[in-house]
mmCIF file of C-alpha atoms and ligand atoms in Angstrom:
data_model
loop_
_atom_site.group_PDB
_atom_site.id
_atom_site.type_symbol
_atom_site.label_atom_id
_atom_site.label_comp_id
_atom_site.label_asym_id
_atom_site.label_seq_id
_atom_site.Cartn_x
_atom_site.Cartn_y
_atom_site.Cartn_z
ATOM 1 C CA MET A 1 0.000 0.000 0.000
ATOM 2 C CA ARG A 2 1.325 3.389 -0.926
ATOM 3 C CA VAL A 3 1.703 5.844 1.905
ATOM 4 C CA THR A 4 -0.651 8.338 0.246
ATOM 5 C CA SER A 5 -3.342 5.672 -0.124
ATOM 6 C CA LEU A 6 -2.826 4.709 3.496
ATOM 7 C CA LEU A 7 -3.183 8.287 4.604
ATOM 8 C CA ARG A 8 -6.243 8.775 2.451
ATOM 9 C CA ALA A 9 -7.885 5.893 4.284
ATOM 10 C CA LEU A 10 -6.774 7.319 7.623
ATOM 11 C CA LEU A 11 -8.106 10.790 6.918
ATOM 12 C CA GLY A 12 -11.523 9.378 6.122
ATOM 13 C CA LEU A 13 -12.571 12.395 4.086
ATOM 14 C CA LYS A 14 -15.061 12.192 1.273
ATOM 15 C CA SER A 15 -13.931 13.023 -2.276
ATOM 16 C CA THR A 16 -10.380 13.762 -1.171
ATOM 17 C CA TYR A 17 -7.116 12.483 -2.667
ATOM 18 C CA VAL A 18 -3.809 12.660 -0.830
ATOM 19 C CA THR A 19 -0.943 13.572 -3.148
ATOM 20 C CA SER A 20 1.953 13.702 -0.690
ATOM 21 C CA VAL A 21 2.788 13.636 3.008
ATOM 22 C CA GLY A 22 5.474 15.354 5.049
ATOM 23 C CA PHE A 23 6.273 17.005 8.345
ATOM 24 C CA ASP A 24 6.709 20.594 9.327
ATOM 25 C CA ALA A 25 7.542 22.233 12.666
ATOM 26 C CA LEU A 26 4.000 21.731 13.979
ATOM 27 C CA GLY A 27 3.267 18.186 12.858
ATOM 28 C CA LEU A 28 2.080 16.165 9.927
ATOM 29 C CA VAL A 29 1.081 17.842 6.675
ATOM 30 C CA ALA A 30 -0.936 16.050 4.016
ATOM 31 C CA VAL A 31 -1.118 17.668 0.614
ATOM 32 C CA VAL A 32 -4.603 16.964 -0.702
ATOM 33 C CA LYS A 33 -6.954 17.771 -3.547
ATOM 34 C CA PRO A 34 -10.606 17.189 -4.378
ATOM 35 C CA THR A 35 -11.384 14.122 -6.490
ATOM 36 C CA TRP A 36 -13.202 16.299 -8.975
ATOM 37 C CA ARG A 37 -11.245 18.017 -11.724
ATOM 38 C CA ARG A 38 -13.131 21.177 -12.485
ATOM 39 C CA PRO A 39 -13.472 23.529 -9.555
ATOM 40 C CA ARG A 40 -16.887 24.106 -8.014
ATOM 41 C CA CYS A 41 -18.260 27.455 -7.042
ATOM 42 C CA SER A 42 -18.509 27.811 -3.265
ATOM 43 C CA ARG A 43 -21.682 29.843 -3.559
ATOM 44 C CA CYS A 44 -23.838 27.804 -5.901
ATOM 45 C CA GLY A 45 -21.952 24.508 -6.095
ATOM 46 C CA ARG A 46 -21.860 24.557 -9.908
ATOM 47 C CA ARG A 47 -18.714 23.675 -11.817
ATOM 48 C CA GLY A 48 -16.942 26.585 -13.395
ATOM 49 C CA ARG A 49 -13.749 27.706 -15.034
ATOM 50 C CA GLY A 50 -10.621 28.011 -12.922
ATOM 51 C CA TYR A 51 -9.510 31.588 -12.548
ATOM 52 C CA ASP A 52 -6.335 31.505 -10.453
ATOM 53 C CA ARG A 53 -4.820 29.721 -7.492
ATOM 54 C CA GLN A 54 -4.121 30.670 -3.899
ATOM 55 C CA ARG A 55 -1.057 28.877 -2.618
ATOM 56 C CA GLU A 56 -0.834 26.464 0.270
ATOM 57 C CA ARG A 57 -4.023 26.962 2.150
ATOM 58 C CA ARG A 58 -4.114 24.944 5.375
ATOM 59 C CA TRP A 59 -6.895 23.218 7.311
ATOM 60 C CA ARG A 60 -6.618 21.540 10.702
ATOM 61 C CA HIS A 61 -7.897 17.967 10.695
ATOM 62 C CA LEU A 62 -8.296 15.559 13.635
ATOM 63 C CA ASP A 63 -4.970 14.702 15.235
ATOM 64 C CA LEU A 64 -3.330 11.510 14.011
ATOM 65 C CA ALA A 65 -1.764 9.413 16.749
ATOM 66 C CA GLY A 66 -1.732 12.503 18.945
ATOM 67 C CA MET A 67 0.066 14.459 16.275
ATOM 68 C CA ARG A 68 -1.228 17.714 14.844
ATOM 69 C CA LEU A 69 -2.357 17.153 11.290
ATOM 70 C CA GLU A 70 -2.971 19.716 8.616
ATOM 71 C CA LEU A 71 -4.263 19.457 5.098
ATOM 72 C CA CYS A 72 -2.600 21.602 2.481
ATOM 73 C CA TYR A 73 -4.055 22.556 -0.872
ATOM 74 C CA ASP A 74 -3.686 25.305 -3.450
ATOM 75 C CA THR A 75 -7.282 26.473 -3.719
ATOM 76 C CA ARG A 76 -8.516 27.706 -7.048
ATOM 77 C CA ARG A 77 -10.825 30.595 -7.651
ATOM 78 C CA VAL A 78 -13.729 30.004 -9.953
ATOM 79 C CA ASP A 79 -15.070 32.334 -12.563
ATOM 80 C CA CYS A 80 -18.700 31.379 -12.004
ATOM 81 C CA ARG A 81 -21.037 32.320 -14.800
ATOM 82 C CA HIS A 82 -24.081 31.618 -12.712
ATOM 83 C CA CYS A 83 -23.018 33.865 -9.821
ATOM 84 C CA ASP A 84 -21.335 36.288 -12.206
ATOM 85 C CA ALA A 85 -18.352 36.568 -9.884
ATOM 86 C CA VAL A 86 -14.921 35.188 -9.179
ATOM 87 C CA VAL A 87 -15.257 33.161 -5.990
ATOM 88 C CA VAL A 88 -13.154 30.662 -4.106
ATOM 89 C CA GLU A 89 -13.798 27.021 -4.938
ATOM 90 C CA GLN A 90 -15.643 24.589 -2.725
ATOM 91 C CA VAL A 91 -13.510 21.956 -0.998
ATOM 92 C CA PRO A 92 -15.010 18.615 0.055
ATOM 93 C CA TRP A 93 -13.452 18.557 3.530
ATOM 94 C CA ALA A 94 -14.464 21.923 4.985
ATOM 95 C CA ASP A 95 -17.064 24.670 4.958
ATOM 96 C CA THR A 96 -16.053 27.665 2.919
ATOM 97 C CA GLY A 97 -14.397 30.230 5.136
ATOM 98 C CA SER A 98 -13.313 27.704 7.742
ATOM 99 C CA TRP A 99 -9.738 26.561 8.296
ATOM 100 C CA PHE A 100 -10.876 23.391 10.048
ATOM 101 C CA THR A 101 -12.208 20.177 8.529
ATOM 102 C CA ARG A 102 -15.791 19.184 9.316
ATOM 103 C CA PRO A 103 -14.807 16.158 11.440
ATOM 104 C CA PHE A 104 -12.514 18.420 13.458
ATOM 105 C CA GLU A 105 -15.309 20.944 13.961
ATOM 106 C CA ASP A 106 -17.804 18.240 14.908
ATOM 107 C CA GLN A 107 -15.394 16.927 17.512
ATOM 108 C CA VAL A 108 -15.026 20.440 18.937
ATOM 109 C CA GLY A 109 -18.839 20.726 18.985
ATOM 110 C CA TYR A 110 -19.186 17.413 20.788
ATOM 111 C CA LEU A 111 -16.719 18.480 23.464
ATOM 112 C CA ALA A 112 -18.171 21.991 23.767
ATOM 113 C CA GLN A 113 -21.570 20.478 24.578
ATOM 114 C CA ARG A 114 -20.082 18.651 27.531
ATOM 115 C CA CYS A 115 -16.906 20.226 28.810
ATOM 116 C CA ASP A 116 -15.673 23.444 30.215
ATOM 117 C CA GLN A 117 -13.707 25.969 28.250
ATOM 118 C CA SER A 118 -10.183 24.894 29.130
ATOM 119 C CA THR A 119 -10.822 21.208 28.483
ATOM 120 C CA VAL A 120 -12.081 21.904 24.985
ATOM 121 C CA SER A 121 -9.292 24.339 24.211
ATOM 122 C CA ARG A 122 -6.504 22.143 25.526
ATOM 123 C CA GLN A 123 -7.779 18.889 24.121
ATOM 124 C CA MET A 124 -8.318 20.288 20.644
ATOM 125 C CA ARG A 125 -5.488 22.827 20.795
ATOM 126 C CA VAL A 126 -7.552 25.760 19.625
ATOM 127 C CA ALA A 127 -8.257 29.108 21.287
ATOM 128 C CA TRP A 128 -11.602 29.352 23.084
ATOM 129 C CA GLU A 129 -12.558 32.230 20.839
ATOM 130 C CA THR A 130 -12.029 29.964 17.846
ATOM 131 C CA VAL A 131 -14.260 27.384 19.509
ATOM 132 C CA GLY A 132 -16.985 30.030 19.439
ATOM 133 C CA ARG A 133 -16.684 30.404 15.689
ATOM 134 C CA ILE A 134 -16.527 26.650 15.117
ATOM 135 C CA VAL A 135 -19.657 26.100 17.196
ATOM 136 C CA GLN A 136 -21.525 28.589 15.021
ATOM 137 C CA ARG A 137 -20.771 26.480 11.946
ATOM 138 C CA VAL A 138 -21.556 23.189 13.674
ATOM 139 C CA VAL A 139 -24.964 24.542 14.667
ATOM 140 C CA ALA A 140 -25.647 26.035 11.244
ATOM 141 C CA ARG A 141 -24.963 22.636 9.620
ATOM 142 C CA ARG A 142 -27.462 20.927 11.877
ATOM 143 C CA GLU A 143 -30.400 23.253 12.052
ATOM 144 C CA ASP A 144 -32.601 21.630 9.483
ATOM 145 C CA ASP A 145 -36.092 22.368 10.785
ATOM 146 C CA ASP A 146 -37.097 25.897 11.674
ATOM 147 C CA PRO A 147 -37.109 26.087 15.485
ATOM 148 C CA LEU A 148 -39.689 28.876 15.304
ATOM 149 C CA ASP A 149 -42.315 26.557 13.793
ATOM 150 C CA GLY A 150 -45.173 25.366 15.942
ATOM 151 C CA LEU A 151 -44.548 27.588 18.965
ATOM 152 C CA THR A 152 -47.511 28.000 21.325
ATOM 153 C CA ILE A 153 -46.127 28.707 24.770
ATOM 154 C CA ILE A 154 -42.818 30.467 25.070
ATOM 155 C CA GLY A 155 -40.687 32.066 27.741
ATOM 156 C CA VAL A 156 -38.497 35.125 27.382
ATOM 157 C CA ASP A 157 -35.573 35.708 29.673
ATOM 158 C CA GLU A 158 -32.501 37.862 29.753
ATOM 159 C CA LEU A 159 -29.079 36.485 30.526
ATOM 160 C CA SER A 160 -26.088 38.588 31.331
ATOM 161 C CA TYR A 161 -22.809 37.668 29.762
ATOM 162 C CA ARG A 162 -19.379 39.224 29.868
ATOM 163 C CA ARG A 163 -19.510 39.875 33.585
ATOM 164 C CA HIS A 164 -22.874 41.581 33.712
ATOM 165 C CA HIS A 165 -22.175 44.356 31.284
ATOM 166 C CA GLU A 166 -24.060 42.985 28.359
ATOM 167 C CA TYR A 167 -27.218 40.994 27.905
ATOM 168 C CA VAL A 168 -28.771 38.538 25.544
ATOM 169 C CA THR A 169 -32.474 37.896 25.280
ATOM 170 C CA VAL A 170 -33.285 34.201 25.101
ATOM 171 C CA VAL A 171 -36.564 32.703 23.913
ATOM 172 C CA VAL A 172 -37.417 29.169 25.008
ATOM 173 C CA ASP A 173 -40.096 26.819 23.778
ATOM 174 C CA HIS A 174 -41.833 25.684 26.976
ATOM 175 C CA ILE A 175 -43.459 22.725 25.257
ATOM 176 C CA ARG A 176 -40.355 21.160 23.761
ATOM 177 C CA GLY A 177 -38.056 22.562 26.427
ATOM 178 C CA ARG A 178 -35.422 24.088 24.220
ATOM 179 C CA VAL A 179 -33.853 27.388 23.321
ATOM 180 C CA VAL A 180 -35.260 28.558 19.995
ATOM 181 C CA TRP A 181 -33.913 32.055 19.610
ATOM 182 C CA ALA A 182 -31.442 34.441 21.182
ATOM 183 C CA SER A 183 -30.078 37.858 20.375
ATOM 184 C CA PRO A 184 -27.881 40.480 22.005
ATOM 185 C CA GLY A 185 -29.735 43.145 24.005
ATOM 186 C CA LYS A 186 -32.692 43.211 26.363
ATOM 187 C CA ASN A 187 -34.949 46.012 25.224
ATOM 188 C CA ALA A 188 -38.259 46.058 23.367
ATOM 189 C CA GLU A 189 -36.484 46.215 20.002
ATOM 190 C CA THR A 190 -34.570 43.032 20.789
ATOM 191 C CA LEU A 191 -37.750 41.091 21.393
ATOM 192 C CA LEU A 192 -39.523 42.761 18.478
ATOM 193 C CA ALA A 193 -36.763 41.392 16.250
ATOM 194 C CA PHE A 194 -37.802 37.930 17.395
ATOM 195 C CA PHE A 195 -41.420 38.641 16.496
ATOM 196 C CA ALA A 196 -40.340 40.013 13.120
ATOM 197 C CA GLU A 197 -38.589 36.720 12.404
ATOM 198 C CA LEU A 198 -41.582 34.799 13.669
ATOM 199 C CA GLY A 199 -43.929 36.696 11.358
ATOM 200 C CA PRO A 200 -47.542 37.698 12.070
ATOM 201 C CA GLU A 201 -49.031 34.290 11.336
ATOM 202 C CA ARG A 202 -46.912 32.321 13.773
ATOM 203 C CA ALA A 203 -47.095 35.166 16.314
ATOM 204 C CA GLY A 204 -50.876 34.837 16.071
ATOM 205 C CA ASN A 205 -50.646 31.215 17.208
ATOM 206 C CA LEU A 206 -48.931 32.020 20.482
ATOM 207 C CA GLU A 207 -51.115 31.242 23.466
ATOM 208 C CA ALA A 208 -48.949 32.412 26.324
ATOM 209 C CA VAL A 209 -45.647 34.109 26.971
ATOM 210 C CA THR A 210 -43.839 34.036 30.295
ATOM 211 C CA ILE A 211 -41.749 37.146 30.914
ATOM 212 C CA ASP A 212 -40.455 39.202 33.786
ATOM 213 C CA MET A 213 -42.191 42.455 34.646
ATOM 214 C CA SER A 214 -39.903 44.628 32.553
ATOM 215 C CA GLY A 215 -41.731 47.223 30.556
ATOM 216 C CA ALA A 216 -39.676 46.460 27.452
ATOM 217 C CA TYR A 217 -40.833 42.863 27.098
ATOM 218 C CA ILE A 218 -44.449 43.689 27.975
ATOM 219 C CA LYS A 219 -44.485 46.315 25.252
ATOM 220 C CA ALA A 220 -43.056 43.979 22.635
ATOM 221 C CA VAL A 221 -45.448 41.124 23.412
ATOM 222 C CA THR A 222 -48.562 43.315 23.505
ATOM 223 C CA GLU A 223 -47.588 44.896 20.220
ATOM 224 C CA ALA A 224 -46.642 41.801 18.280
ATOM 225 C CA SER A 225 -48.834 39.115 19.745
ATOM 226 C CA PRO A 226 -51.799 40.817 21.450
ATOM 227 C CA GLN A 227 -53.819 37.616 21.847
ATOM 228 C CA ALA A 228 -51.096 35.857 23.847
ATOM 229 C CA GLN A 229 -51.622 35.722 27.591
ATOM 230 C CA ILE A 230 -48.801 37.452 29.409
ATOM 231 C CA ILE A 231 -47.655 35.442 32.403
ATOM 232 C CA PHE A 232 -45.232 37.014 34.818
ATOM 233 C CA ASP A 233 -42.474 34.760 35.854
ATOM 234 C CA ARG A 234 -42.923 33.798 39.491
ATOM 235 C CA PHE A 235 -39.211 33.662 40.105
ATOM 236 C CA HIS A 236 -38.919 37.224 38.985
ATOM 237 C CA VAL A 237 -41.715 38.254 41.381
ATOM 238 C CA GLN A 238 -39.933 36.392 44.180
ATOM 239 C CA ARG A 239 -36.665 38.034 43.312
ATOM 240 C CA LEU A 240 -38.282 41.459 43.651
ATOM 241 C CA ALA A 241 -39.574 40.488 47.101
ATOM 242 C CA HIS A 242 -36.093 39.331 48.095
ATOM 243 C CA GLU A 243 -34.622 42.581 46.871
ATOM 244 C CA ALA A 244 -37.165 44.647 48.822
ATOM 245 C CA LEU A 245 -36.363 42.654 51.961
ATOM 246 C CA ASP A 246 -32.658 43.142 51.436
ATOM 247 C CA GLU A 247 -33.153 46.857 51.023
ATOM 248 C CA VAL A 248 -35.003 47.020 54.340
ATOM 249 C CA ARG A 249 -32.202 45.048 55.981
ATOM 250 C CA ARG A 250 -29.541 47.397 54.662
ATOM 251 C CA ASP A 251 -31.528 50.414 55.849
ATOM 252 C CA GLU A 252 -31.759 48.870 59.302
ATOM 253 C CA VAL A 253 -28.028 48.164 59.418
ATOM 254 C CA ARG A 254 -27.398 51.785 58.570
ATOM 255 C CA GLU A 255 -29.819 53.008 61.228
ATOM 256 C CA ALA A 256 -28.547 50.723 63.963
ATOM 257 C CA ILE A 257 -26.876 52.687 66.751
ATOM 258 C CA GLU A 258 -25.023 49.973 68.585
ATOM 259 C CA GLU A 259 -22.397 47.748 67.062
ATOM 260 C CA ASP A 260 -24.032 44.607 68.505
ATOM 261 C CA GLU A 261 -27.330 45.448 66.952
ATOM 262 C CA ARG A 262 -25.682 46.166 63.629
ATOM 263 C CA ARG A 263 -23.874 42.855 63.633
ATOM 264 C CA GLY A 264 -27.045 41.059 64.686
ATOM 265 C CA ILE A 265 -28.919 42.412 61.664
ATOM 266 C CA LYS A 266 -26.064 41.733 59.295
ATOM 267 C CA ASN A 267 -25.985 38.131 60.459
ATOM 268 C CA THR A 268 -29.552 37.532 59.379
ATOM 269 C CA ARG A 269 -28.779 38.159 55.739
ATOM 270 C CA TRP A 270 -28.676 34.565 54.512
ATOM 271 C CA ALA A 271 -31.332 33.339 56.880
ATOM 272 C CA LEU A 272 -33.770 35.926 55.516
ATOM 273 C CA ARG A 273 -33.270 34.723 52.007
ATOM 274 C CA LYS A 274 -33.984 31.088 52.591
ATOM 275 C CA ASN A 275 -37.244 29.222 52.692
ATOM 276 C CA PRO A 276 -38.127 28.687 56.350
ATOM 277 C CA TRP A 277 -37.851 24.891 55.979
ATOM 278 C CA ASN A 278 -34.296 25.161 54.674
ATOM 279 C CA LEU A 279 -32.934 27.046 57.658
ATOM 280 C CA THR A 280 -30.109 25.641 59.738
ATOM 281 C CA ARG A 281 -30.470 25.556 63.508
ATOM 282 C CA VAL A 282 -28.322 28.657 63.972
ATOM 283 C CA GLU A 283 -30.228 30.559 61.341
ATOM 284 C CA ARG A 284 -33.541 29.571 62.909
ATOM 285 C CA GLU A 285 -32.363 30.951 66.230
ATOM 286 C CA ARG A 286 -31.241 34.178 64.671
ATOM 287 C CA LEU A 287 -34.597 34.611 62.999
ATOM 288 C CA SER A 288 -36.538 33.735 66.114
ATOM 289 C CA ARG A 289 -34.934 36.693 67.890
ATOM 290 C CA LEU A 290 -35.977 38.985 65.062
ATOM 291 C CA PRO A 291 -39.556 39.893 66.140
ATOM 292 C CA LYS A 292 -38.125 41.420 69.310
ATOM 293 C CA ALA A 293 -34.811 42.637 67.967
ATOM 294 C CA ASN A 294 -36.020 44.442 64.886
ATOM 295 C CA ARG A 295 -39.721 44.725 64.199
ATOM 296 C CA ARG A 296 -39.367 46.448 60.840
ATOM 297 C CA LEU A 297 -37.098 43.789 59.465
ATOM 298 C CA TYR A 298 -39.365 41.124 60.861
ATOM 299 C CA ARG A 299 -42.347 42.708 59.112
ATOM 300 C CA ALA A 300 -40.398 42.795 55.851
ATOM 301 C CA TYR A 301 -39.555 39.129 56.253
ATOM 302 C CA MET A 302 -43.199 38.238 56.845
ATOM 303 C CA LEU A 303 -44.206 40.224 53.767
ATOM 304 C CA LYS A 304 -41.744 38.337 51.620
ATOM 305 C CA GLU A 305 -42.887 34.977 52.911
ATOM 306 C CA ALA A 306 -46.540 35.926 52.517
ATOM 307 C CA LEU A 307 -46.053 36.911 48.901
ATOM 308 C CA ILE A 308 -44.372 33.603 48.128
ATOM 309 C CA ALA A 309 -47.265 31.833 49.830
ATOM 310 C CA VAL A 310 -49.721 33.634 47.546
ATOM 311 C CA LEU A 311 -47.779 32.400 44.522
ATOM 312 C CA ASP A 312 -48.029 28.861 45.869
ATOM 313 C CA ARG A 313 -51.822 28.983 45.791
ATOM 314 C CA ARG A 314 -53.556 26.824 43.241
ATOM 315 C CA GLN A 315 -57.044 28.369 43.172
ATOM 316 C CA VAL A 316 -57.152 31.606 41.260
ATOM 317 C CA ASN A 317 -59.991 33.231 43.225
ATOM 318 C CA VAL A 318 -58.237 32.510 46.523
ATOM 319 C CA ALA A 319 -54.952 33.776 45.143
ATOM 320 C CA ALA A 320 -56.656 36.933 43.828
ATOM 321 C CA LYS A 321 -58.133 37.660 47.253
ATOM 322 C CA LYS A 322 -54.850 36.944 49.032
ATOM 323 C CA LEU A 323 -52.944 39.101 46.579
ATOM 324 C CA ARG A 324 -55.292 42.044 47.201
ATOM 325 C CA GLU A 325 -54.817 41.589 50.933
ATOM 326 C CA TRP A 326 -51.073 41.428 50.477
ATOM 327 C CA ILE A 327 -51.035 44.621 48.431
ATOM 328 C CA SER A 328 -52.946 46.557 51.066
ATOM 329 C CA TRP A 329 -50.761 45.139 53.871
ATOM 330 C CA ALA A 330 -47.574 46.055 52.002
ATOM 331 C CA THR A 331 -48.937 49.516 51.228
ATOM 332 C CA ARG A 332 -49.600 50.150 54.915
ATOM 333 C CA SER A 333 -46.321 48.573 56.056
ATOM 334 C CA ARG A 334 -44.356 51.818 56.400
ATOM 335 C CA LEU A 335 -41.529 50.081 54.563
ATOM 336 C CA ALA A 336 -40.728 52.057 51.462
ATOM 337 C CA PRO A 337 -39.302 49.167 49.387
ATOM 338 C CA PHE A 338 -42.455 47.098 49.994
ATOM 339 C CA ARG A 339 -44.749 50.022 49.265
ATOM 340 C CA ARG A 340 -43.051 50.336 45.900
ATOM 341 C CA LEU A 341 -43.291 46.601 45.323
ATOM 342 C CA ALA A 342 -46.991 46.722 46.173
ATOM 343 C CA GLY A 343 -47.447 49.320 43.438
ATOM 344 C CA THR A 344 -45.660 47.148 40.885
ATOM 345 C CA ILE A 345 -47.661 44.097 41.851
ATOM 346 C CA ARG A 346 -50.983 45.919 41.741
ATOM 347 C CA LYS A 347 -50.181 47.101 38.256
ATOM 348 C CA HIS A 348 -49.249 43.607 37.098
ATOM 349 C CA SER A 349 -51.592 41.479 39.159
ATOM 350 C CA GLU A 350 -53.377 40.052 36.136
ATOM 351 C CA GLY A 351 -50.180 38.565 34.763
ATOM 352 C CA ILE A 352 -49.213 37.282 38.200
ATOM 353 C CA LEU A 353 -52.583 35.570 38.616
ATOM 354 C CA ALA A 354 -52.158 34.150 35.130
ATOM 355 C CA TYR A 355 -49.208 32.302 36.594
ATOM 356 C CA VAL A 356 -51.398 30.819 39.312
ATOM 357 C CA ARG A 357 -53.988 29.800 36.708
ATOM 358 C CA SER A 358 -51.510 28.163 34.340
ATOM 359 C CA GLY A 359 -48.669 27.124 36.604
ATOM 360 C CA LEU A 360 -46.378 28.290 33.822
ATOM 361 C CA SER A 361 -43.210 30.183 34.461
ATOM 362 C CA ASN A 362 -39.691 30.310 33.213
ATOM 363 C CA GLY A 363 -39.124 27.911 36.076
ATOM 364 C CA ARG A 364 -40.993 25.296 34.090
ATOM 365 C CA THR A 365 -37.873 25.017 32.061
ATOM 366 C CA GLU A 366 -35.772 25.743 35.100
ATOM 367 C CA GLY A 367 -33.331 22.989 34.229
ATOM 368 C CA LEU A 368 -32.978 24.600 30.836
ATOM 369 C CA ASN A 369 -32.615 28.041 32.358
ATOM 370 C CA GLY A 370 -29.975 26.870 34.782
ATOM 371 C CA LYS A 371 -28.132 25.231 31.939
ATOM 372 C CA ALA A 372 -28.395 28.378 29.836
ATOM 373 C CA ARG A 373 -26.914 30.369 32.703
ATOM 374 C CA THR A 374 -24.016 27.972 33.120
ATOM 375 C CA ILE A 375 -23.323 28.115 29.413
ATOM 376 C CA THR A 376 -23.478 31.877 29.430
ATOM 377 C CA ARG A 377 -20.818 31.950 32.122
ATOM 378 C CA ARG A 378 -18.745 29.490 30.138
ATOM 379 C CA ALA A 379 -18.970 31.778 27.117
ATOM 380 C CA TYR A 380 -17.383 34.764 28.894
ATOM 381 C CA GLY A 381 -14.236 34.330 26.838
ATOM 382 C CA PHE A 382 -16.120 34.686 23.572
ATOM 383 C CA HIS A 383 -15.865 38.054 21.973
ATOM 384 C CA SER A 384 -19.202 38.025 20.283
ATOM 385 C CA ALA A 385 -22.712 37.433 21.474
ATOM 386 C CA HIS A 386 -23.245 35.353 18.332
ATOM 387 C CA ALA A 387 -20.796 32.762 19.549
ATOM 388 C CA LEU A 388 -22.601 32.617 22.894
ATOM 389 C CA ILE A 389 -25.893 32.217 21.101
ATOM 390 C CA ALA A 390 -24.466 29.395 19.008
ATOM 391 C CA LEU A 391 -23.240 27.672 22.168
ATOM 392 C CA LEU A 392 -26.695 28.069 23.729
ATOM 393 C CA ARG A 393 -28.230 26.484 20.675
ATOM 394 C CA LEU A 394 -25.640 23.753 20.596
ATOM 395 C CA CYS A 395 -26.328 22.814 24.207
ATOM 396 C CA CYS A 396 -29.996 23.696 24.733
ATOM 397 C CA SER A 397 -31.860 22.971 21.539
ATOM 398 C CA GLY A 398 -31.609 19.227 21.356
ATOM 399 C CA ILE A 399 -28.739 18.932 18.872
ATOM 400 C CA GLN A 400 -27.313 15.413 19.056
ATOM 401 C CA LEU A 401 -23.590 14.993 18.516
ATOM 402 C CA SER A 402 -21.362 11.972 18.909
ATOM 403 C CA PRO A 403 -17.609 11.763 19.264
ATOM 404 C CA VAL A 404 -15.979 11.547 15.875
ATOM 405 C CA PHE A 405 -14.334 8.202 15.166
ATOM 406 C CA LEU A 406 -13.051 7.329 11.750
ATOM 407 C CA TRP A 407 -11.745 3.993 10.604
ATOM 408 C CA PRO A 408 -10.338 2.824 7.289
ATOM 409 C CA GLY A 409 -13.058 2.835 4.732
ATOM 410 C CA SER A 410 -15.402 5.167 6.581
ATOM 411 C CA THR A 411 -15.714 8.709 5.341
ATOM 412 C CA HIS A 412 -17.029 11.855 6.855
HETATM 413 ZN ZN1 ZN B 501 -21.677 30.092 -8.486
#
């Protein structure tokens, strides 16, 4: 067997001849060419006339016996009559514009679905930023059906990336439990761009949308899909209650005259956040001193717990009554953060009760949301939101990848 034939079998690439093999400083280099004679246009795929050649283009392929392996080929440019342009030719082993072979990219995609940043980078010996670009192509190759088809109940959430300075808006399909759309930004325009892509017909089929109480998202949904029921995410409502409580606590720390008192209030921080049944013994004791030690903070704590209890209700009429009671209690509480919260909740009570009626919230896909958050953190090193979005799609939209194994005779 000739060494070039051997290597051709080892590379496992479709429609690819190996003409020679050698080494350079980095590893193995295989000089290759497509099995077809006349170059093909990379835009339309049609055969055309060769125009000129670009010397020694290189593509990374899967390592061979742990050794870096590159393909080398003098790409031609095609004078394509159909496209009426001179464009680079198509090569059988890689997407146009990529300097990695498809099996290499698929392997990166497989690892990126499962491993952290440094594992992927070190194992494949590519920069994490490059992983971002590769993932975009892997996803693009696999998205055959339109993820925006057949949506009825969706959730909209914002995720911060790049250490909280920038945001992406993520749309999830609550029924199939997957991310279907994402885009940089978190204002009304961002979400309106989603509805523009969805089109009026599919937007008209939406039954419900879970969102947080941000004015931007409410505006976009009411404008683009007026028939859809707006459901406010319960976890967002809870978060607001936690924030109000924390604000009261900080005010009390500031007001405290004695150092002991100050420390006592500070110490309650984590206990106040937890569900009562999750408290440790020490935390329970700290909280049990609260009604005497600080009545305002105790009232704030009760308000938070009461609001969560309303959200736990299953009967809408009961919940509606309890919510009204809560609003009037909070309004009279003489705690400014809760008075403000009461105003917000009064304004949005319909959407909050819609949660009780439907049981739907972004928490329905909480696993998905948690995963999306983890992935967002993992994507901090990416320099573009598009790469993050591709990673979200790779990991949260049901794309199935397997590790890439090639054996003599198999081609990719
Ligand atoms: Zn063409």
